[in-house]
Short mmCIF file of C-alpha atoms and ligand atoms in Angstrom, two decimals:
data_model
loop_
_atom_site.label_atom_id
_atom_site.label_comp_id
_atom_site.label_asym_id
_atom_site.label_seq_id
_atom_site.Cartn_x
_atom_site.Cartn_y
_atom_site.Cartn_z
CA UNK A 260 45.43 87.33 165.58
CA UNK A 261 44.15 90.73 167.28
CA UNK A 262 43.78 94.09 166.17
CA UNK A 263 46.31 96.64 165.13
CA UNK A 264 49.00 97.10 167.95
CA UNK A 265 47.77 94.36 170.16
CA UNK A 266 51.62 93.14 169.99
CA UNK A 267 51.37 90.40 167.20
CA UNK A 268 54.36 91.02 165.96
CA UNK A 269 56.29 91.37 169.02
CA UNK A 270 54.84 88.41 170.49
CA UNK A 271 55.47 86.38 167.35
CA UNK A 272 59.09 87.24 167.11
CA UNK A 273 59.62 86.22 170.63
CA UNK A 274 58.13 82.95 170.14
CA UNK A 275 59.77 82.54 166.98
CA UNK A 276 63.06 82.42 168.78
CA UNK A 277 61.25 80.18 171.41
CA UNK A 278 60.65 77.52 169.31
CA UNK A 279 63.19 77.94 166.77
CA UNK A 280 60.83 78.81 163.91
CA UNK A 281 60.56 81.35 161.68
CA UNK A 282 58.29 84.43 162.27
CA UNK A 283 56.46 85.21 158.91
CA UNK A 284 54.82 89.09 158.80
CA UNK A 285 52.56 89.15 156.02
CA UNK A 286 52.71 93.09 156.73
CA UNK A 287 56.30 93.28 156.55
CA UNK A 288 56.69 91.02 153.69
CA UNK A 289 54.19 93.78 152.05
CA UNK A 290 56.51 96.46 153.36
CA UNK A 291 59.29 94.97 151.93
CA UNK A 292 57.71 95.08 148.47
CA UNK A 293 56.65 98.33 149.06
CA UNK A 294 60.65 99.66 149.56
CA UNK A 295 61.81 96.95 146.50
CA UNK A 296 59.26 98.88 144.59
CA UNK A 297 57.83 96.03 143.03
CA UNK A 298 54.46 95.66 141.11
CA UNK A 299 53.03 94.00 144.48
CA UNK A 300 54.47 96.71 146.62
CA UNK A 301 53.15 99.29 144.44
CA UNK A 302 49.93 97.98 144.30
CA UNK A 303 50.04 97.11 147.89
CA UNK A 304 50.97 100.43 148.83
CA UNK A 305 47.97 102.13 148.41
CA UNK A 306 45.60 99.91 150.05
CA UNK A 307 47.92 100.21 153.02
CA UNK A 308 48.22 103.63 153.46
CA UNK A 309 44.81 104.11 154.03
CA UNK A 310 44.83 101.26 156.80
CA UNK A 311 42.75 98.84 154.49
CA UNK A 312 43.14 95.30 153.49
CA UNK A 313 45.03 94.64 151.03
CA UNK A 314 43.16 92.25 148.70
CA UNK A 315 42.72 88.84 149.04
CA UNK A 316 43.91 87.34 145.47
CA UNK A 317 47.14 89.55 146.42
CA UNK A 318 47.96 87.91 149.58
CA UNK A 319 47.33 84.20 149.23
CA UNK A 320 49.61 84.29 146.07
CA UNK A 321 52.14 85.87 148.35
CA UNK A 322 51.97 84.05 151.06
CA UNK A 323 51.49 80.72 149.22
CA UNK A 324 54.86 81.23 147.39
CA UNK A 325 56.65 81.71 150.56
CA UNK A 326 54.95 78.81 152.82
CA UNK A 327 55.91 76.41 150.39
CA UNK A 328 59.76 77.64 150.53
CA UNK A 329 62.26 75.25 152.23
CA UNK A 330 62.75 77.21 155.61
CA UNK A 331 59.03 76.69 156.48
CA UNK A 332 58.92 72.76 156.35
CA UNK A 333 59.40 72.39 160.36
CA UNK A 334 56.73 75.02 161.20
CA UNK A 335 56.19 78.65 161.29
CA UNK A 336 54.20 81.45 163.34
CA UNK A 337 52.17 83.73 160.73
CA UNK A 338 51.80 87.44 162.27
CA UNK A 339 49.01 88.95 160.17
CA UNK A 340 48.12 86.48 158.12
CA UNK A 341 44.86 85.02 157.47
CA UNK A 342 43.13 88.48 157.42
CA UNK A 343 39.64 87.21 156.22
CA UNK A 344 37.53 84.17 156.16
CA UNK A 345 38.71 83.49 152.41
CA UNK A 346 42.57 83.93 153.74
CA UNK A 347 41.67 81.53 156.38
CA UNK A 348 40.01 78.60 153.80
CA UNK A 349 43.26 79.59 151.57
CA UNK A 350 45.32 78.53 154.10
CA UNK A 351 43.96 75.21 155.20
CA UNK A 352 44.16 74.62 151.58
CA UNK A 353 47.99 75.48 151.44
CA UNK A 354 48.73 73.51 154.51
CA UNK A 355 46.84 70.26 153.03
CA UNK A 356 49.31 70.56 150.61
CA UNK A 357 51.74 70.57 152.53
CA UNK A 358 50.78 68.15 154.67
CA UNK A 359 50.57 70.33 157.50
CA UNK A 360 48.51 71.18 160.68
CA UNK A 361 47.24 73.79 161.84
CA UNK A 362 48.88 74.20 165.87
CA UNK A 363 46.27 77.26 167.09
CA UNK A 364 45.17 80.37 166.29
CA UNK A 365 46.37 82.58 168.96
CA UNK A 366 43.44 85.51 169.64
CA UNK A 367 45.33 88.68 171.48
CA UNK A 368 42.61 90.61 172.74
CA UNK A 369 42.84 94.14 174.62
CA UNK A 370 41.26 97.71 175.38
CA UNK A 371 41.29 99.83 172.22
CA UNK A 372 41.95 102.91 173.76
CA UNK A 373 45.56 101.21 175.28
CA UNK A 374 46.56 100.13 171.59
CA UNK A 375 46.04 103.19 170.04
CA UNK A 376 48.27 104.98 172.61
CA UNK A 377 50.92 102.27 171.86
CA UNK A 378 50.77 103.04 168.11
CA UNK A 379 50.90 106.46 168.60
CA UNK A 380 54.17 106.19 170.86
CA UNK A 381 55.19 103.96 167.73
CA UNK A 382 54.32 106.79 165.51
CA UNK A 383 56.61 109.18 166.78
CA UNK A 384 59.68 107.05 167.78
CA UNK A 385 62.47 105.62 165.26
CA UNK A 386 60.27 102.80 164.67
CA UNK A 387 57.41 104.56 162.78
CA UNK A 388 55.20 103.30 160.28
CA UNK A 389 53.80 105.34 157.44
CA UNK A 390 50.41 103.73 158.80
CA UNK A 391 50.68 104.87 162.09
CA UNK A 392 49.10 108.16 162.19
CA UNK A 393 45.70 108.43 164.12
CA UNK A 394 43.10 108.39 161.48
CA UNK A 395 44.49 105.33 159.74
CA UNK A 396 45.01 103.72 163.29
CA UNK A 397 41.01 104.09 163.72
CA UNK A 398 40.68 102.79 159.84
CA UNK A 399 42.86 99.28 160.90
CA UNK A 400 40.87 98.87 163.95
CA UNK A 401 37.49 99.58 161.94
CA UNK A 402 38.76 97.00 159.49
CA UNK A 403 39.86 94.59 162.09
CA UNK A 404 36.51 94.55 163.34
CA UNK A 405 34.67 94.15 160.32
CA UNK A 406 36.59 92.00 158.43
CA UNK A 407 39.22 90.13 160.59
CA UNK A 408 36.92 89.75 163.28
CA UNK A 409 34.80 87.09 162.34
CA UNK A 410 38.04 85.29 162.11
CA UNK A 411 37.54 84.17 165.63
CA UNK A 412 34.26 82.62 165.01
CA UNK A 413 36.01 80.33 162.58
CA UNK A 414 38.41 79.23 164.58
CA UNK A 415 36.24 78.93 167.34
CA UNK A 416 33.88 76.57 165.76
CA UNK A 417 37.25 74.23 164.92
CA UNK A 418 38.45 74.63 168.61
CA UNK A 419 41.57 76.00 167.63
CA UNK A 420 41.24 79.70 168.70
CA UNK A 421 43.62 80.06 172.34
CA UNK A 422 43.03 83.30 174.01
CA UNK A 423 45.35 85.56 175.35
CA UNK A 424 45.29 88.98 177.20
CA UNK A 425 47.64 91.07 175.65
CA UNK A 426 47.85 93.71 178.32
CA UNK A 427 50.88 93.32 180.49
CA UNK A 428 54.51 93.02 180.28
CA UNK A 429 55.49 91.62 177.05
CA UNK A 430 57.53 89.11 178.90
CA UNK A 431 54.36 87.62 180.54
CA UNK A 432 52.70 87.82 177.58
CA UNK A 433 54.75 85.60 176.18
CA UNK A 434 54.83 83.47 178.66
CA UNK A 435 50.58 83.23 178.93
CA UNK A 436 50.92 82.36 175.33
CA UNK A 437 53.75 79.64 175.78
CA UNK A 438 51.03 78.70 179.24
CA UNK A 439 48.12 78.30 176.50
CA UNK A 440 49.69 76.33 173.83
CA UNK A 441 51.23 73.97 176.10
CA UNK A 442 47.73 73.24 177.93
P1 AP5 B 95 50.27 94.76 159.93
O1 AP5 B 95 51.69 95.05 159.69
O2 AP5 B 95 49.86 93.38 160.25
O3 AP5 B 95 49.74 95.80 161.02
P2 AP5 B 95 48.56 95.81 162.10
O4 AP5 B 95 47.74 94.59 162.25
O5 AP5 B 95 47.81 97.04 161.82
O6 AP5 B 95 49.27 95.80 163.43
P3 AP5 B 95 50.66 96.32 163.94
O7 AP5 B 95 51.75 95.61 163.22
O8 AP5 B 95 50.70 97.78 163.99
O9 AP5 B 95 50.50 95.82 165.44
P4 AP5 B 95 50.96 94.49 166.14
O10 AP5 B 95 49.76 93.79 166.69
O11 AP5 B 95 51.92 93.69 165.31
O12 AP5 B 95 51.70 95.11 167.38
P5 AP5 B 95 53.26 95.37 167.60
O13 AP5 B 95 53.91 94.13 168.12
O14 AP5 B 95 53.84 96.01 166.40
O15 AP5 B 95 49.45 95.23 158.63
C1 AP5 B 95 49.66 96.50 158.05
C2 AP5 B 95 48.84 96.59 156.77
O16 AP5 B 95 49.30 95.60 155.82
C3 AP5 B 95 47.35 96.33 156.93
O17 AP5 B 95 46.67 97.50 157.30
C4 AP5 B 95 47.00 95.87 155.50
O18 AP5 B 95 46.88 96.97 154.64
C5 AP5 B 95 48.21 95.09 155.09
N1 AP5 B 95 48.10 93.64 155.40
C6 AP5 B 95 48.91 92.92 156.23
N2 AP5 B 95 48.51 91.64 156.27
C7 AP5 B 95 47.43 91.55 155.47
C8 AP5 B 95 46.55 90.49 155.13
N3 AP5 B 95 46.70 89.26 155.63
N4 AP5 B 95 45.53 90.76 154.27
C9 AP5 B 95 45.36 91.98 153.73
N5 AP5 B 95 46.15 93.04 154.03
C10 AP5 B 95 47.17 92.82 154.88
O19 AP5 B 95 53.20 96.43 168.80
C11 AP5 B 95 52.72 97.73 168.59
C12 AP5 B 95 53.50 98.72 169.46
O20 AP5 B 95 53.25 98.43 170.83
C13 AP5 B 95 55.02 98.61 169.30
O21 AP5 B 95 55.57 99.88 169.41
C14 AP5 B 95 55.46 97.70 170.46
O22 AP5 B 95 56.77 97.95 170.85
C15 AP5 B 95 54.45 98.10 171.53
N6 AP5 B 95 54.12 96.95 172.41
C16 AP5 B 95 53.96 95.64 172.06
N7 AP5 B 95 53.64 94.90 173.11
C17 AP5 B 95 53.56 95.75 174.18
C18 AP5 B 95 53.24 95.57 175.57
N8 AP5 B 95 52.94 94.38 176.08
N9 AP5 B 95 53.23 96.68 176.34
C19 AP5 B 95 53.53 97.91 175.84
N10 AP5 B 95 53.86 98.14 174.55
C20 AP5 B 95 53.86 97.06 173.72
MG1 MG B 96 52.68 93.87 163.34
#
């Protein structure tokens, strides 16, 4: 968890590879759709645009449907996903069913000001997102604050949310993370 450009997806890939899991974007999944053109990419599409959530009926259906595929049965790190408080009680349900636990939340937390300048530099190299353009960057941070946010809280209050900086190299990044989950 942590707001736009904070390096969840980077950090998630990495330890994806660490621990031989898969890394499961809930917004790439969505920008998949989005480029398959199907009815939950289309209807994704314009929620994301605009840097807001997508809704919440949407995304536990999606993300339900994949956590219960075969590839996620010895673990997983979600980048993205749970989003709000009713993502968060979706999955707990999903991973009773599945007889799974919950490992941590990891919480990357850094100065606003440095992630917008990283999104930015996204914005205008090969990598770019259609979402990356200042105004929606302030909208995703506006959201991740009101909505995501309190997020924290409810891990907090189960003692599973680790904290990270996420200013640095990404290599120590990585390794504070591995550094947390290990304590
Ligand atoms: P999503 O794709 O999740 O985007 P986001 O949260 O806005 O964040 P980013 O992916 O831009 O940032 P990141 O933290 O992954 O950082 P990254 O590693 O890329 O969501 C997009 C949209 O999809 C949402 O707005 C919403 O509409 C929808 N959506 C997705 N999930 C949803 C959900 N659960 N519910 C409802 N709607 C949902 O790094 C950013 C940049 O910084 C990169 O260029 C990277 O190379 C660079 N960088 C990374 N680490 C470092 C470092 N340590 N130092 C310097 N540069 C770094
Ligand atoms: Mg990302």
């Amino acid at each position: 968890m942590g707001p736009p450009g904070v390096g969840k997806g980077t950090q998630a890939e990495r330890l994806g590879n660490y621990f031989s899991i898969i890394h499961l974007s809930s917004g790439a999944i969505l920008r998949n759709e989005i480029s398959k053109r199907t009815e939950l990419g289309i209807k994704a599409k314009q929620f994301m645009d605009v840097g807001k959530l997508v809704p919440d009926d949407l995304l536990l259906n999606m993300m339900e449907n994949r956590l219960v595929q075969k590839d996620c049965t010895k673990g997983y790190i979600l980048d993205g996903f749970p989003r709000t408080i009713r993502q968060a009680e979706g999955l707990e349900q999903i991973l009773i069913n599945q007889d799974q636990e919950l490992r941590g939340a990891i919480n990357l937390f850094a100065d606003e000001d440095a992630l917008i300048q990283r999104l930015i530099l996204r914005g205008q190299s090969s990598r770019r997102r259609s979402d990356d353009t200042p105004d929606v960057i302030k909208n995703r941070q506006r959201v991740y604050w009101q909505q995501t946010a309190p997020l924290l809280d409810f891990y907090r209050s189960r003692k599973q949310l680790l904290k990270v900086n996420g200013l640095g190299s990404i290599e120590i990044i990585t390794q504070r993370i591995i550094d947390v989950l290990n304590e």
